[in-house]
PDB file of C-alpha atoms in Angstrom:
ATOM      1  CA  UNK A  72     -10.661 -11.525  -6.152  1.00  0.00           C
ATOM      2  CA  UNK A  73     -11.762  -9.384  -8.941  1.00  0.00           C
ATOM      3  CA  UNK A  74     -10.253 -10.135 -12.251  1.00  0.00           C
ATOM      4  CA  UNK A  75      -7.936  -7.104 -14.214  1.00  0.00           C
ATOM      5  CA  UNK A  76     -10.316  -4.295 -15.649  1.00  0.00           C
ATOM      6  CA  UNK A  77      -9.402  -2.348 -19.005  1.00  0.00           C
ATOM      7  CA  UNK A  78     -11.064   0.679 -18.831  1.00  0.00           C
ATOM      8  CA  UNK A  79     -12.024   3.732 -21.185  1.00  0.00           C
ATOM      9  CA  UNK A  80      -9.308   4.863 -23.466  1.00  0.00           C
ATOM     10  CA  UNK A  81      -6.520   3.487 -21.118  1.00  0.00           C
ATOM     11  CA  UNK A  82      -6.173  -0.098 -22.610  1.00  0.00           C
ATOM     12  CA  UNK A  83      -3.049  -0.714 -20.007  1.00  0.00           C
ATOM     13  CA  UNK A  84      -5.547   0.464 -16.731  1.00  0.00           C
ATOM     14  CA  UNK A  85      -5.403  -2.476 -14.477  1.00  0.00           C
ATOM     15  CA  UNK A  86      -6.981  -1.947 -10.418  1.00  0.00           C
ATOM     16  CA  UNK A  87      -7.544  -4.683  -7.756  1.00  0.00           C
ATOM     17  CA  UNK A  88      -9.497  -3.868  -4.999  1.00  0.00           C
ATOM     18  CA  UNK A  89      -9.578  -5.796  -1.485  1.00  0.00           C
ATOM     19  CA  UNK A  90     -10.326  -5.009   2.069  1.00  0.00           C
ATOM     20  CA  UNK A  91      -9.356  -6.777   5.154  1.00  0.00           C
ATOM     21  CA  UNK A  92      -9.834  -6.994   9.147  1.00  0.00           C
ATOM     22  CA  UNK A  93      -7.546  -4.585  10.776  1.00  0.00           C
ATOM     23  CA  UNK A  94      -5.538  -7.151  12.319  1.00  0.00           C
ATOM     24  CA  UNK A  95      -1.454  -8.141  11.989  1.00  0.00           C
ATOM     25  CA  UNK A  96      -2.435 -11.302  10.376  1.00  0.00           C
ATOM     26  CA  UNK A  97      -4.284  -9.599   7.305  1.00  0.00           C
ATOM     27  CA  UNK A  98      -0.952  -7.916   6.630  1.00  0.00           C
ATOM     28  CA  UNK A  99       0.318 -11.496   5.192  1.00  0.00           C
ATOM     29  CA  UNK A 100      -3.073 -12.000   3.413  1.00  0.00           C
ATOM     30  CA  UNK A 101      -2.242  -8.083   1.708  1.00  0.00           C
ATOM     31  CA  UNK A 102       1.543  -8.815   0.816  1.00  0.00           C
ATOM     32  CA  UNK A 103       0.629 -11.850  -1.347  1.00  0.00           C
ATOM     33  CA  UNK A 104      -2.575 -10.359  -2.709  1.00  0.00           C
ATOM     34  CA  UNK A 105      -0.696  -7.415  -4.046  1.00  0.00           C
ATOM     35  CA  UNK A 106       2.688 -10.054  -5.037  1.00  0.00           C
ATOM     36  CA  UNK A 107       0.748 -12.585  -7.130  1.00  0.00           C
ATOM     37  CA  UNK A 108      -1.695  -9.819  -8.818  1.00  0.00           C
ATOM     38  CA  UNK A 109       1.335  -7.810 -10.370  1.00  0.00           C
ATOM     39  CA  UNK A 110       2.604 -11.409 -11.111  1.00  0.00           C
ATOM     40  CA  UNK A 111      -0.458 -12.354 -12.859  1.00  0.00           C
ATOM     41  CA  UNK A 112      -0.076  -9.178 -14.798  1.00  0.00           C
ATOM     42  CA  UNK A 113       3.580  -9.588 -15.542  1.00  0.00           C
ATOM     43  CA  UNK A 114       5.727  -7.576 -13.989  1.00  0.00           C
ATOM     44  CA  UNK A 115       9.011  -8.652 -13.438  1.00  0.00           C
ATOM     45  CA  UNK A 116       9.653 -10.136 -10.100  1.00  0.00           C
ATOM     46  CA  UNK A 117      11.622  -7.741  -8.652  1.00  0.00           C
ATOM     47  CA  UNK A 118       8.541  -5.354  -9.245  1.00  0.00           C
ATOM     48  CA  UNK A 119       6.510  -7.272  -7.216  1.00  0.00           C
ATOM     49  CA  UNK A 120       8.551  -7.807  -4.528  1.00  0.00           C
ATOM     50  CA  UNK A 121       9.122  -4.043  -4.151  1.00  0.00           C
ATOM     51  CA  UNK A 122       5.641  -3.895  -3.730  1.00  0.00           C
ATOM     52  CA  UNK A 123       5.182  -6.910  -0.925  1.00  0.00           C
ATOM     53  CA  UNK A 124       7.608  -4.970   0.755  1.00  0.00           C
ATOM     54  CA  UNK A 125       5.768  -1.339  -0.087  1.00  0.00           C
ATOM     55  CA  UNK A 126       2.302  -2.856   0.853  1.00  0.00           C
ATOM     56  CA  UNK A 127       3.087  -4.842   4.058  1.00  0.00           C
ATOM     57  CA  UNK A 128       4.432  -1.534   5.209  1.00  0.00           C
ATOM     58  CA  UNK A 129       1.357   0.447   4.661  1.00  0.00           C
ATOM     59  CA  UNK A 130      -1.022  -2.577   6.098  1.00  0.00           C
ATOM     60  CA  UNK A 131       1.739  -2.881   9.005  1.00  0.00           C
ATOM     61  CA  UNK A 132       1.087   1.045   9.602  1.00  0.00           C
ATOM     62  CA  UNK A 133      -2.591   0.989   9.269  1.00  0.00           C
ATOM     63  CA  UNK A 134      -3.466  -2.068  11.753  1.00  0.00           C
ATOM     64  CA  UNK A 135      -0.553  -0.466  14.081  1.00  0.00           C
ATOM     65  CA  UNK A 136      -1.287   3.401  14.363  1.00  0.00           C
ATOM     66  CA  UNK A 137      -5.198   3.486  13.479  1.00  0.00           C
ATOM     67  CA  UNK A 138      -8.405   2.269  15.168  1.00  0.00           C
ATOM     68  CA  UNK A 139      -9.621   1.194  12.037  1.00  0.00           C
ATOM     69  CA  UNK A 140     -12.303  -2.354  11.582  1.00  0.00           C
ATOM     70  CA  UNK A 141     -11.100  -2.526   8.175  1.00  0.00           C
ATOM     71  CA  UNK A 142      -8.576  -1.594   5.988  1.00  0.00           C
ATOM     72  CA  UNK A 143      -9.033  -1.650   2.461  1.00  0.00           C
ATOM     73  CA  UNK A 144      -6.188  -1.585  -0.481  1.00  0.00           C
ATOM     74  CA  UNK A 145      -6.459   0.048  -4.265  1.00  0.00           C
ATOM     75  CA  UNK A 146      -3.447  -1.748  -6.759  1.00  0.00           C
ATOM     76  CA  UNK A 147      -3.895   0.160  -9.531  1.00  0.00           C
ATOM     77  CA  UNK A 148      -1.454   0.103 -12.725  1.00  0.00           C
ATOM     78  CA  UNK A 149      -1.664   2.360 -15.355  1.00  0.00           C
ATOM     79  CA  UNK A 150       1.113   3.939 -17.772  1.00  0.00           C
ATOM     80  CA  UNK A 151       3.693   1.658 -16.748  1.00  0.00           C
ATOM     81  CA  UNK A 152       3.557   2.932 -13.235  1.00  0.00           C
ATOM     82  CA  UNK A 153       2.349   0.524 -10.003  1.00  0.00           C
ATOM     83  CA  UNK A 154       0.579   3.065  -6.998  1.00  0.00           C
ATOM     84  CA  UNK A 155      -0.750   1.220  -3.984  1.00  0.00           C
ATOM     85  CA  UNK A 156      -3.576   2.770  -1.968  1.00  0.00           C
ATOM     86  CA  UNK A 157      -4.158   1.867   2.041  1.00  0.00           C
ATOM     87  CA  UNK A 158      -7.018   3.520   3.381  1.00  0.00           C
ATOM     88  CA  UNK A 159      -7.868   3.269   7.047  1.00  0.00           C
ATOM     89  CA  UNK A 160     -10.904   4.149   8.330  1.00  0.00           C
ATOM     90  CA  UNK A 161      -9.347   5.062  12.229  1.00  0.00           C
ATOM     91  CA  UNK A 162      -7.934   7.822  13.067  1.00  0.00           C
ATOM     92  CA  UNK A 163      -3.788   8.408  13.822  1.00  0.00           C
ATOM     93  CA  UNK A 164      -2.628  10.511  17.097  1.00  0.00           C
ATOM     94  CA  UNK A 165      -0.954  12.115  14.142  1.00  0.00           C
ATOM     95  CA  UNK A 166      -0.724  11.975  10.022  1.00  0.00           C
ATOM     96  CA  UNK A 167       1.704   9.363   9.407  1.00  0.00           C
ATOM     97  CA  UNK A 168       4.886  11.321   8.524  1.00  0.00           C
ATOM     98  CA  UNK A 169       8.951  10.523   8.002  1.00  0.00           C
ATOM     99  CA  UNK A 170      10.922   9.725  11.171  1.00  0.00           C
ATOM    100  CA  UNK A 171      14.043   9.466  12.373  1.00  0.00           C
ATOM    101  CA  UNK A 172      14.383   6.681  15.175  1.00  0.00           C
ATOM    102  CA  UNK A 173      17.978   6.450  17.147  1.00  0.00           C
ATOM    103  CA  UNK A 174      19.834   3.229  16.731  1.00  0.00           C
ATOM    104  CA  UNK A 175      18.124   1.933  19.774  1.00  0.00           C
ATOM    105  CA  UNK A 176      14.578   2.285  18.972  1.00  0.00           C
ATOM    106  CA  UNK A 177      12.528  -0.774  17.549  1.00  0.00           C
ATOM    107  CA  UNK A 178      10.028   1.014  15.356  1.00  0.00           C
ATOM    108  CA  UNK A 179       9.596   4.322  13.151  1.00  0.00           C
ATOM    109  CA  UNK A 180      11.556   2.967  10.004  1.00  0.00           C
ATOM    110  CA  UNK A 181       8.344   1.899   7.567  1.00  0.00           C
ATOM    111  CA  UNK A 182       8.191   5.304   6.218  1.00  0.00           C
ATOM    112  CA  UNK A 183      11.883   5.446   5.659  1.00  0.00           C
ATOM    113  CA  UNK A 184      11.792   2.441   3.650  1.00  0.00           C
ATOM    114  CA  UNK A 185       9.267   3.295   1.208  1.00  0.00           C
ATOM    115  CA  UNK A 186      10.956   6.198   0.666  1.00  0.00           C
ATOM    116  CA  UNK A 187      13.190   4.651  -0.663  1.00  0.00           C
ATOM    117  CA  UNK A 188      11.763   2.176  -2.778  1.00  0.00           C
ATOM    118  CA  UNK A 189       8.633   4.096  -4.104  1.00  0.00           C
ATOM    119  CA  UNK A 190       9.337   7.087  -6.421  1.00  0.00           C
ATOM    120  CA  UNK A 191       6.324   9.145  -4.875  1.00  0.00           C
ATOM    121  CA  UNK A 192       4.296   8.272  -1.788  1.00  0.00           C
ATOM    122  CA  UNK A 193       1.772  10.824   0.030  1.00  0.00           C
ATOM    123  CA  UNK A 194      -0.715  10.833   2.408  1.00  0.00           C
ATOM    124  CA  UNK A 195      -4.084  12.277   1.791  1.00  0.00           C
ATOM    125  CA  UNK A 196      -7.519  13.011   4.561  1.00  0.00           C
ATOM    126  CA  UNK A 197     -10.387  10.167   3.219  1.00  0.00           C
ATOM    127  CA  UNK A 198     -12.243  12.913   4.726  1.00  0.00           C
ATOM    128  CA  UNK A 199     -13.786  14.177   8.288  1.00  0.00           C
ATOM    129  CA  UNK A 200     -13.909  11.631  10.377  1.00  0.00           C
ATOM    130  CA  UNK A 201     -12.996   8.599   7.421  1.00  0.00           C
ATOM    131  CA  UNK A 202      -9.624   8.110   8.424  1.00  0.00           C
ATOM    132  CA  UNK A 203      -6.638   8.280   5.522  1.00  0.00           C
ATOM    133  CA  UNK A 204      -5.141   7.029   2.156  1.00  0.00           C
ATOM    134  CA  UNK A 205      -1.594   6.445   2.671  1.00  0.00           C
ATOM    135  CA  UNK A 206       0.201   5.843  -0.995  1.00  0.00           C
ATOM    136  CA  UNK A 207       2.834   4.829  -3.335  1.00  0.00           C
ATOM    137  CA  UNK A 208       3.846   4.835  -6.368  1.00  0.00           C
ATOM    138  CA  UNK A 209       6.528   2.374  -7.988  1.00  0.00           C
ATOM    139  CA  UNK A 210       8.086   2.869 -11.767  1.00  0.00           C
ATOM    140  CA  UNK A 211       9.486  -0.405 -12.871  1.00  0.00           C
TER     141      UNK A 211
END
């Protein structure tokens, strides 16, 4: 694990880099990677946990919907603001959008939920063929 990087003329820049197999067990491995890094940088706990819960649902997403090897994450931190990167390098059946699942069905809520707990999230093309950055952003 690389250690926190202060970059340029942004003294509060911090980014943490990892990638993992595409597989439901590297979700875990992602959740506290992301949890103890924003610890380590001191954010208050409720911070991180917002974004265990923000990241496992990206990862969760990725290894699900995407033929991806590897998945790689970006926690960057500048300005006071926390954005989490998930780039895939599969490709969906469709972009990963909002969806509205009836009472019944199991899945289709991830994007719902950060939603609501991120103040921004997007999804942007890695480019032909390299699969896609799903993000968010989270103001303490």
């Amino acid at each position: 694990m690389t250690l926190p990087t202060s970059v340029g003329l942004c003294p509060d820049l911090r980014q943490e880099t990892f990638e993992l197999p595409a597989q439901a067990v590297s979700v875990a491995d992602a959740r506290n990677r992301v949890h103890e890094r924003l610890l380590q940088w001191g954010f208050a706990p409720e911070v991180c946990h917002t974004a265990r819960l923000v990241v496992s649902e990206l990862f969760t997403n990725a290894v699900l919907h995407t033929d991806s090897d590897r998945i790689g994450c970006l926690l960057y931190v500048a300005d006071g603001q926390v954005r989490i990167e998930v780039r895939d390098q599969g490709s969906y059946t469709s972009t990963p959008m909002l969806r509205f699942p009836g009472a019944d069905e199991e899945r289709g809520r991830g994007l719902q939920l950060i939603e609501t707990l991120a103040q921004a999230w997007g999804v942007e093309s890695a480019g032909l063929g390299l699969g896609h950055i799903v993000w968010a952003v989270i103001r303490p």
